[in-house]
mmCIF file with all atom_site columns, C-alpha atoms in Angstrom:
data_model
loop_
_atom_site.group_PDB
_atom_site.id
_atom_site.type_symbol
_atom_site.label_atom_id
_atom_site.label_alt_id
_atom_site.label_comp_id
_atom_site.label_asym_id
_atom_site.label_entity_id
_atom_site.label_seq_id
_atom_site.pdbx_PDB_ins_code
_atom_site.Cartn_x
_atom_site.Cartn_y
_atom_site.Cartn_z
_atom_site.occupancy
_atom_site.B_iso_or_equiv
_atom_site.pdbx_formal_charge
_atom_site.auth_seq_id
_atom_site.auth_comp_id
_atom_site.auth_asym_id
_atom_site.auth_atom_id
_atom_site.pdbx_PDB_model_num
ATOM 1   C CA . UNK A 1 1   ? 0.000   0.000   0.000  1.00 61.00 ? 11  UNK A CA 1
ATOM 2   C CA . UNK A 1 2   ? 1.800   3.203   -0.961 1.00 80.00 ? 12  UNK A CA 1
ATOM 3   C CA . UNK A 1 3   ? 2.068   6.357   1.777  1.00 86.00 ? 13  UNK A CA 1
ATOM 4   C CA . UNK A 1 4   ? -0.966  7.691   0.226  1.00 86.00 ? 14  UNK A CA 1
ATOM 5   C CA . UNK A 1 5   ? -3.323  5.223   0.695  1.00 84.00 ? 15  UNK A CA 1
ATOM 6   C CA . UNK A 1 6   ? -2.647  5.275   3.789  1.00 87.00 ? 16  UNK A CA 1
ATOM 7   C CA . UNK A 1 7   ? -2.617  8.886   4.822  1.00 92.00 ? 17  UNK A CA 1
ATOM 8   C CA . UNK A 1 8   ? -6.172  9.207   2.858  1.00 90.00 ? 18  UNK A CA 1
ATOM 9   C CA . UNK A 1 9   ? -7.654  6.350   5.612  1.00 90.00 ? 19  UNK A CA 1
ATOM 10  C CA . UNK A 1 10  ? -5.803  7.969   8.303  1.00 92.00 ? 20  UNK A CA 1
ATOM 11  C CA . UNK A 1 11  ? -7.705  11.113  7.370  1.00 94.00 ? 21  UNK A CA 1
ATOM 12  C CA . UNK A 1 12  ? -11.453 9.188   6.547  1.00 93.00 ? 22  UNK A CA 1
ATOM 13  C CA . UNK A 1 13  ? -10.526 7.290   10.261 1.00 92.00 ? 23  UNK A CA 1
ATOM 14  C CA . UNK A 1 14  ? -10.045 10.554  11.899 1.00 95.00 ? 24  UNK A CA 1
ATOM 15  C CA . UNK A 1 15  ? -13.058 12.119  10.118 1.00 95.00 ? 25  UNK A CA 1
ATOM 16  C CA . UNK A 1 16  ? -15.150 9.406   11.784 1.00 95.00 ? 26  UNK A CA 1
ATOM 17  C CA . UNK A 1 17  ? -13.771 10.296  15.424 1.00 95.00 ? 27  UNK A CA 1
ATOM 18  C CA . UNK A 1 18  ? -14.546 14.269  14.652 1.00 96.00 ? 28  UNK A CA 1
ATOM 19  C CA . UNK A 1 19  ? -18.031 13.689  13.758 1.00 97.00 ? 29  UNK A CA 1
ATOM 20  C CA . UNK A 1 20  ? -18.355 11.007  17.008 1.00 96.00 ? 30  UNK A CA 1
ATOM 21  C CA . UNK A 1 21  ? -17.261 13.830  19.173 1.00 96.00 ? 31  UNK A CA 1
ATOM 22  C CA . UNK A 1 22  ? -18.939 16.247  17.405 1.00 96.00 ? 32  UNK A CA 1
ATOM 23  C CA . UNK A 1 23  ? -22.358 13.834  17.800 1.00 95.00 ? 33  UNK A CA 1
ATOM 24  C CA . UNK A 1 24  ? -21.536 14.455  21.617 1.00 95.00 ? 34  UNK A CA 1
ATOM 25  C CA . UNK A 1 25  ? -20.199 17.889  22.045 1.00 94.00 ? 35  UNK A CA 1
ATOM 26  C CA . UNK A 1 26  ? -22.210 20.192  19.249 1.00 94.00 ? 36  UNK A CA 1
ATOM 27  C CA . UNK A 1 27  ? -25.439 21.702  20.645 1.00 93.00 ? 37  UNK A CA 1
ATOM 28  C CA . UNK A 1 28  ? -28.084 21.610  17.909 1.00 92.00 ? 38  UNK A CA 1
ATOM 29  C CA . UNK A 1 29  ? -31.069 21.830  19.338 1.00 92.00 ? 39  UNK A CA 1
ATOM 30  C CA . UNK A 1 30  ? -31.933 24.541  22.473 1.00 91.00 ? 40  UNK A CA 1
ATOM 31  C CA . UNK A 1 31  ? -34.084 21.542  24.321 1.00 92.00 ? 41  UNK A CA 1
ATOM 32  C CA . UNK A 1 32  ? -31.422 19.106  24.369 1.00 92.00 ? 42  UNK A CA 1
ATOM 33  C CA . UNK A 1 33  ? -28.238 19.177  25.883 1.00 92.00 ? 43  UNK A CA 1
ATOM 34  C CA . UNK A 1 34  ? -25.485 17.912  24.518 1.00 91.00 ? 44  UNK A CA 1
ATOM 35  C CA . UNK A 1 35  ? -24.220 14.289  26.192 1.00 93.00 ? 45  UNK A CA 1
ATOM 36  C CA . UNK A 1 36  ? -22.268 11.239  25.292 1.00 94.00 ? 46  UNK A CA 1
ATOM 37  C CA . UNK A 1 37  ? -25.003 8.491   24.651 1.00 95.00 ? 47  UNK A CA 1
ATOM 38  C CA . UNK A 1 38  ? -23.552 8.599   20.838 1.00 95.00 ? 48  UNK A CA 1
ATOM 39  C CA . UNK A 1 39  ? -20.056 7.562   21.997 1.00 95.00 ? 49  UNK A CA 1
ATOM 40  C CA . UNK A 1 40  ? -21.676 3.574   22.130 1.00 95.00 ? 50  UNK A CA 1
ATOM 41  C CA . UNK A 1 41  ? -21.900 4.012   18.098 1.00 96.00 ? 51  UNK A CA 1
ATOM 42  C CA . UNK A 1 42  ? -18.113 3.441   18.501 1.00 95.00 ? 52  UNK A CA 1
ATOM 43  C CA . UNK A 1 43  ? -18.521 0.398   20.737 1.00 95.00 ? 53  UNK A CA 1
ATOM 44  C CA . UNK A 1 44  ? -19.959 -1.220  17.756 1.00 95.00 ? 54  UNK A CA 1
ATOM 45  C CA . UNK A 1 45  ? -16.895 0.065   15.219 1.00 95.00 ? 55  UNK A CA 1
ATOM 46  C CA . UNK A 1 46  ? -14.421 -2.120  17.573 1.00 93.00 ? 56  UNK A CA 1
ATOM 47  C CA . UNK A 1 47  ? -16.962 -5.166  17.780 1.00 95.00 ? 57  UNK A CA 1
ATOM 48  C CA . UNK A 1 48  ? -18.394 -5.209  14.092 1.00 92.00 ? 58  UNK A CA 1
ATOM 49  C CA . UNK A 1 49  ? -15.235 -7.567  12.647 1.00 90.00 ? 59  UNK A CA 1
ATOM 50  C CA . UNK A 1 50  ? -14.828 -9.866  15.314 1.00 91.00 ? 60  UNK A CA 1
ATOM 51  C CA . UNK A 1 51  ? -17.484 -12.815 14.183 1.00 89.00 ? 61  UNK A CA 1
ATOM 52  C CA . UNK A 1 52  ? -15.755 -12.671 11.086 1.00 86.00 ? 62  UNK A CA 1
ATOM 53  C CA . UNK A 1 53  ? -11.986 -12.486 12.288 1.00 85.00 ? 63  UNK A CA 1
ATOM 54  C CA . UNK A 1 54  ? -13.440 -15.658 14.616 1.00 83.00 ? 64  UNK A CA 1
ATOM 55  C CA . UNK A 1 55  ? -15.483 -17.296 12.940 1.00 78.00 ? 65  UNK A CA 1
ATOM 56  C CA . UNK A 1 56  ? -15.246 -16.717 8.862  1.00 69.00 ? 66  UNK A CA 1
ATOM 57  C CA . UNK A 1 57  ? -12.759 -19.690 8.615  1.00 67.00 ? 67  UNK A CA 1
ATOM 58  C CA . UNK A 1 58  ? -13.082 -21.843 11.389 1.00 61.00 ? 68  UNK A CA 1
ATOM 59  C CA . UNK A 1 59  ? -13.284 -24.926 8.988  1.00 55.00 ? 69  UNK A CA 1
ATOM 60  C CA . UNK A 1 60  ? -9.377  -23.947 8.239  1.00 55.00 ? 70  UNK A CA 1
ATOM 61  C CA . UNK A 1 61  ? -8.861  -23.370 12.073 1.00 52.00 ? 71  UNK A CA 1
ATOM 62  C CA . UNK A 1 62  ? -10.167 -26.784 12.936 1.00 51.00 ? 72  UNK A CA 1
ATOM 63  C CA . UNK A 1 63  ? -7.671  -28.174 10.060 1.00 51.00 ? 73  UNK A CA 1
ATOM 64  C CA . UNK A 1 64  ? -4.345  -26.332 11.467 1.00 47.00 ? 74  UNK A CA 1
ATOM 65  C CA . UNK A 1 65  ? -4.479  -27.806 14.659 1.00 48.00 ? 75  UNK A CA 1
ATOM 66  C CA . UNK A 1 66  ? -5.881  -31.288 12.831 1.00 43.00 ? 76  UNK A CA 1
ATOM 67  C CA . UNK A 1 67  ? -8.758  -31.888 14.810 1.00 47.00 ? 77  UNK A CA 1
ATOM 68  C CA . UNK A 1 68  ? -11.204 -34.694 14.135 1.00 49.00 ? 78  UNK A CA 1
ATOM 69  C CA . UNK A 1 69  ? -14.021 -31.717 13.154 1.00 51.00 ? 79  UNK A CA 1
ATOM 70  C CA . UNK A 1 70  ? -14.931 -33.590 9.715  1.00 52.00 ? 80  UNK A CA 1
ATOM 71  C CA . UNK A 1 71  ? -15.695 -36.746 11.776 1.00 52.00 ? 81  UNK A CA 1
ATOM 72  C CA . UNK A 1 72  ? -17.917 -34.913 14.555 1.00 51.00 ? 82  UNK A CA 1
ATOM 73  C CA . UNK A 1 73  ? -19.712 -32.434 12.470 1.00 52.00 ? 83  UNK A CA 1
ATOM 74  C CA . UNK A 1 74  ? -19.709 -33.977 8.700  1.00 51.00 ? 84  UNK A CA 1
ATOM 75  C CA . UNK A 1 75  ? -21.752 -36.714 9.584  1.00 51.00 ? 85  UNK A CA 1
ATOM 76  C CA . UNK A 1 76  ? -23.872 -37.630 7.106  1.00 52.00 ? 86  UNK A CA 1
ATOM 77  C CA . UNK A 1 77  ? -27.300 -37.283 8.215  1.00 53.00 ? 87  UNK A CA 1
ATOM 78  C CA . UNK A 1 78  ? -26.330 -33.967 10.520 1.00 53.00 ? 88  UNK A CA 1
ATOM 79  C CA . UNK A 1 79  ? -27.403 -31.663 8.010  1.00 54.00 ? 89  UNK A CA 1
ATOM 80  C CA . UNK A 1 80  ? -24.082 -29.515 8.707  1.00 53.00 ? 90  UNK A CA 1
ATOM 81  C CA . UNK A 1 81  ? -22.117 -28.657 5.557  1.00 55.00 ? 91  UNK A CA 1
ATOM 82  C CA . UNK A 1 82  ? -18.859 -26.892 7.371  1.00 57.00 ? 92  UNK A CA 1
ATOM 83  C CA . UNK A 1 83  ? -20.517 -23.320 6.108  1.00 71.00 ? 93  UNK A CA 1
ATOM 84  C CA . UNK A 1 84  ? -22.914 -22.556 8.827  1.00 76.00 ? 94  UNK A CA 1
ATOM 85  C CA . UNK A 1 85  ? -20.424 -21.000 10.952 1.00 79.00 ? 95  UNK A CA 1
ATOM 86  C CA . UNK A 1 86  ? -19.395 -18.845 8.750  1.00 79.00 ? 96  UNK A CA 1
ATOM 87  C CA . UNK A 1 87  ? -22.668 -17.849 7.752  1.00 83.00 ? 97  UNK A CA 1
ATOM 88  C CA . UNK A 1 88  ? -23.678 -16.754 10.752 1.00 85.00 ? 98  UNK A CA 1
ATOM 89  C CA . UNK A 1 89  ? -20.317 -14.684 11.394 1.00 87.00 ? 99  UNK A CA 1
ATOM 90  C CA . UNK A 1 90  ? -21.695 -12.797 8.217  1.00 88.00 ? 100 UNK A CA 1
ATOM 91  C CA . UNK A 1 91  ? -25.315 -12.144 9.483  1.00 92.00 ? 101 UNK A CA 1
ATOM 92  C CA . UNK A 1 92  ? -23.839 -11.427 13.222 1.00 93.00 ? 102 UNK A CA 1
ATOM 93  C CA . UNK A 1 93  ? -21.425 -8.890  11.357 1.00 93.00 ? 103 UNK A CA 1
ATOM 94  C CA . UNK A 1 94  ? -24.625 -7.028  9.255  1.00 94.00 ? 104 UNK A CA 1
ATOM 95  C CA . UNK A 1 95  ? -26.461 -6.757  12.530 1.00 95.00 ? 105 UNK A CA 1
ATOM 96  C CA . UNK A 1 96  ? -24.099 -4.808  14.112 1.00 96.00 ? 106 UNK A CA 1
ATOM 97  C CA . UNK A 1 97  ? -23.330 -2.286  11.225 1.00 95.00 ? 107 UNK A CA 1
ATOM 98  C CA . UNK A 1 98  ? -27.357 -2.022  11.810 1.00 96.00 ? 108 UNK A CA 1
ATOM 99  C CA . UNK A 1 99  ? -26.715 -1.470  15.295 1.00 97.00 ? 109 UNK A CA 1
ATOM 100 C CA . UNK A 1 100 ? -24.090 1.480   14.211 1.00 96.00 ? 110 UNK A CA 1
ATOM 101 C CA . UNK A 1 101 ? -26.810 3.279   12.267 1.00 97.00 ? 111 UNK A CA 1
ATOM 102 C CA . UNK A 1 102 ? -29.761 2.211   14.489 1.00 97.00 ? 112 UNK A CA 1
ATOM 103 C CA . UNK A 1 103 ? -28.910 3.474   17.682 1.00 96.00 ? 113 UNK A CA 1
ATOM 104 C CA . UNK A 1 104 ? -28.318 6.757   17.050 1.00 97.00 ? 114 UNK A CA 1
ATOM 105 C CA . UNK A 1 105 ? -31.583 7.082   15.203 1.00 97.00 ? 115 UNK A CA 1
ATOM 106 C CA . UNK A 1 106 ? -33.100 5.654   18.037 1.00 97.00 ? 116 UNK A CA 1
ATOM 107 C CA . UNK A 1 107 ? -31.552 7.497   20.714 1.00 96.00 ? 117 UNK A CA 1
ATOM 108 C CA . UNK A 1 108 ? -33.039 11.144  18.365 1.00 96.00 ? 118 UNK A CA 1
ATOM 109 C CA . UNK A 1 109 ? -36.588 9.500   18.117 1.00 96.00 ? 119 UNK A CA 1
ATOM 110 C CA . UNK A 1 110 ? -36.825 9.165   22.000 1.00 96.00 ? 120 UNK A CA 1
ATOM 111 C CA . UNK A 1 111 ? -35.420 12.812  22.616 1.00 95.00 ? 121 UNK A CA 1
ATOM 112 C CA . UNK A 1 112 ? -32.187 11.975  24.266 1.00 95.00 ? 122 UNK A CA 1
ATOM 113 C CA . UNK A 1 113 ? -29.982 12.473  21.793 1.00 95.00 ? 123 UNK A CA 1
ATOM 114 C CA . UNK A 1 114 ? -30.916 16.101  19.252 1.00 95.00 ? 124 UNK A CA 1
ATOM 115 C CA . UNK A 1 115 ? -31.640 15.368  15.619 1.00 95.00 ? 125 UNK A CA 1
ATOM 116 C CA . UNK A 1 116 ? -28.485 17.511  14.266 1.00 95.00 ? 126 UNK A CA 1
ATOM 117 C CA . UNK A 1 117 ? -26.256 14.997  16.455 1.00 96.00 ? 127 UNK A CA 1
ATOM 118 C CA . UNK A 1 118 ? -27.816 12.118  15.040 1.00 97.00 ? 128 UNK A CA 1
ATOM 119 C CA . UNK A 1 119 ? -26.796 13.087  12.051 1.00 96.00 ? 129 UNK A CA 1
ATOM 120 C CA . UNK A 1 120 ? -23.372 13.992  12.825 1.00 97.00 ? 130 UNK A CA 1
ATOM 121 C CA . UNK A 1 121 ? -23.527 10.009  14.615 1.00 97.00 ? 131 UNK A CA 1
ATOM 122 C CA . UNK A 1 122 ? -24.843 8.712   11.271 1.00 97.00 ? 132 UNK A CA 1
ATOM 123 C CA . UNK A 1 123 ? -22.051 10.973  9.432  1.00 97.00 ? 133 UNK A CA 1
ATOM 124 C CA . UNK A 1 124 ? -19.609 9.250   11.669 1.00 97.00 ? 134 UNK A CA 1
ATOM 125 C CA . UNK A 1 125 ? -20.797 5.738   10.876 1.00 97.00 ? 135 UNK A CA 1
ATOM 126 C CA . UNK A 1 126 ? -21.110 6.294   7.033  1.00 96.00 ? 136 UNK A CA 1
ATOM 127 C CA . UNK A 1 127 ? -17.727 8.001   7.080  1.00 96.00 ? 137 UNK A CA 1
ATOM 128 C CA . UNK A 1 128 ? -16.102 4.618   8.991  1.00 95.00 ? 138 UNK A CA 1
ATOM 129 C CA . UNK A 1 129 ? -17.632 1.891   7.047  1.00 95.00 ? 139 UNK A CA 1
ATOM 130 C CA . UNK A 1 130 ? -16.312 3.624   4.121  1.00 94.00 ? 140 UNK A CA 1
ATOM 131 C CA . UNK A 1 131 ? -12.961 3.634   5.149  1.00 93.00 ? 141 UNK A CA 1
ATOM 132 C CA . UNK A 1 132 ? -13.389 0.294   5.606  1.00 90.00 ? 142 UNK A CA 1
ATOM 133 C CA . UNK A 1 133 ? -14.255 0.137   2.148  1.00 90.00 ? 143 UNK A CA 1
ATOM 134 C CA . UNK A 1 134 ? -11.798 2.531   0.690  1.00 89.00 ? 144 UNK A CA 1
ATOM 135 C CA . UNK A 1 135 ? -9.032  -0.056  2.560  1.00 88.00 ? 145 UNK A CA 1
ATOM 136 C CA . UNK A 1 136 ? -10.280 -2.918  0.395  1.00 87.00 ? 146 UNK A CA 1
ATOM 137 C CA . UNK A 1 137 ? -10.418 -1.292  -2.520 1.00 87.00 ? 147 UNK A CA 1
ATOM 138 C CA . UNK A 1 138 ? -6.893  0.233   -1.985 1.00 85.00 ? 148 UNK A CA 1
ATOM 139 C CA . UNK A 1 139 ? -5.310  -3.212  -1.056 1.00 83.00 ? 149 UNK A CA 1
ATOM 140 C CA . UNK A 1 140 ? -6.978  -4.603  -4.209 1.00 83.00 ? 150 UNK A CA 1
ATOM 141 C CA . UNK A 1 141 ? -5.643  -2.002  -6.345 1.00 78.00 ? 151 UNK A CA 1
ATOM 142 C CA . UNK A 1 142 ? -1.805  -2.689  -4.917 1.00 70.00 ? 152 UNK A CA 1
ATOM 143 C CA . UNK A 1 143 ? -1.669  -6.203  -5.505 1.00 64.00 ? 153 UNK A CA 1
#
């Protein structure tokens, strides 16, 4: 990856934590006080790659350390074809990029959080998951 791929997701990364503090800090509404119930959107930026880092290959996990897994779980009427895992590590991963754009929407539609800072939340969300994507599509342009 050359230096200015990755200054450009250095920059989108730090984008996203602006608009998360700014989500927090900015007053825009004069009912609503400013407060930190957006800083959990972050919580699910940490959490959102872990069923896939731990779970998208475990069929090659269970074959490093030569396990018996084909023998326990490939049985025959089981109804288990080895991708099930991995599956789910996909669906558990969509749910919490929902999360990321669902709470904050939530937190404006109950009046604890100000519309304006939703939308700096959302901002922050949209701007994240698309370094995520500008990172792929970066690596894949370097190899």
């Amino acid at each position: 990856m050359q230096i200015t791929g990755l200054f450009l997701l250095a920059l989108c990364c730090s984008v996203t934590m602006i608009f998360s503090f700014l989500a927090c800090t900015v007053r825009t509404d004069s009912n609503i006080d400013p407060n930190w119930w957006p800083m959990f959107v972050p919580i699910t930026y940490v959490t959102a790659p872990f069923p896939i880092l731990l779970f998208g290959r475990v069929i090659d996990l269970f074959c490093v350390f030569q396990l018996r897994f084909e023998q326990i779980c490939f049985q025959p009427d089981s109804g288990f074809d080895g991708k099930m895992i991995s599956y789910w590590s996909f669906f558990t991963t969509g749910w919490i990029i929902t999360v990321s754009f669902g709470i904050p929407a939530i937190l404006a539609h109950t009046g604890v959080i100000a519309p304006g800072n939703c939308g700096f939340s959302l901002a922050a969300s949209v701007a994240f998951y698309g370094t995520g994507l500008l990172a792929e599509f970066i690596g894949s342009k370097s190899e």
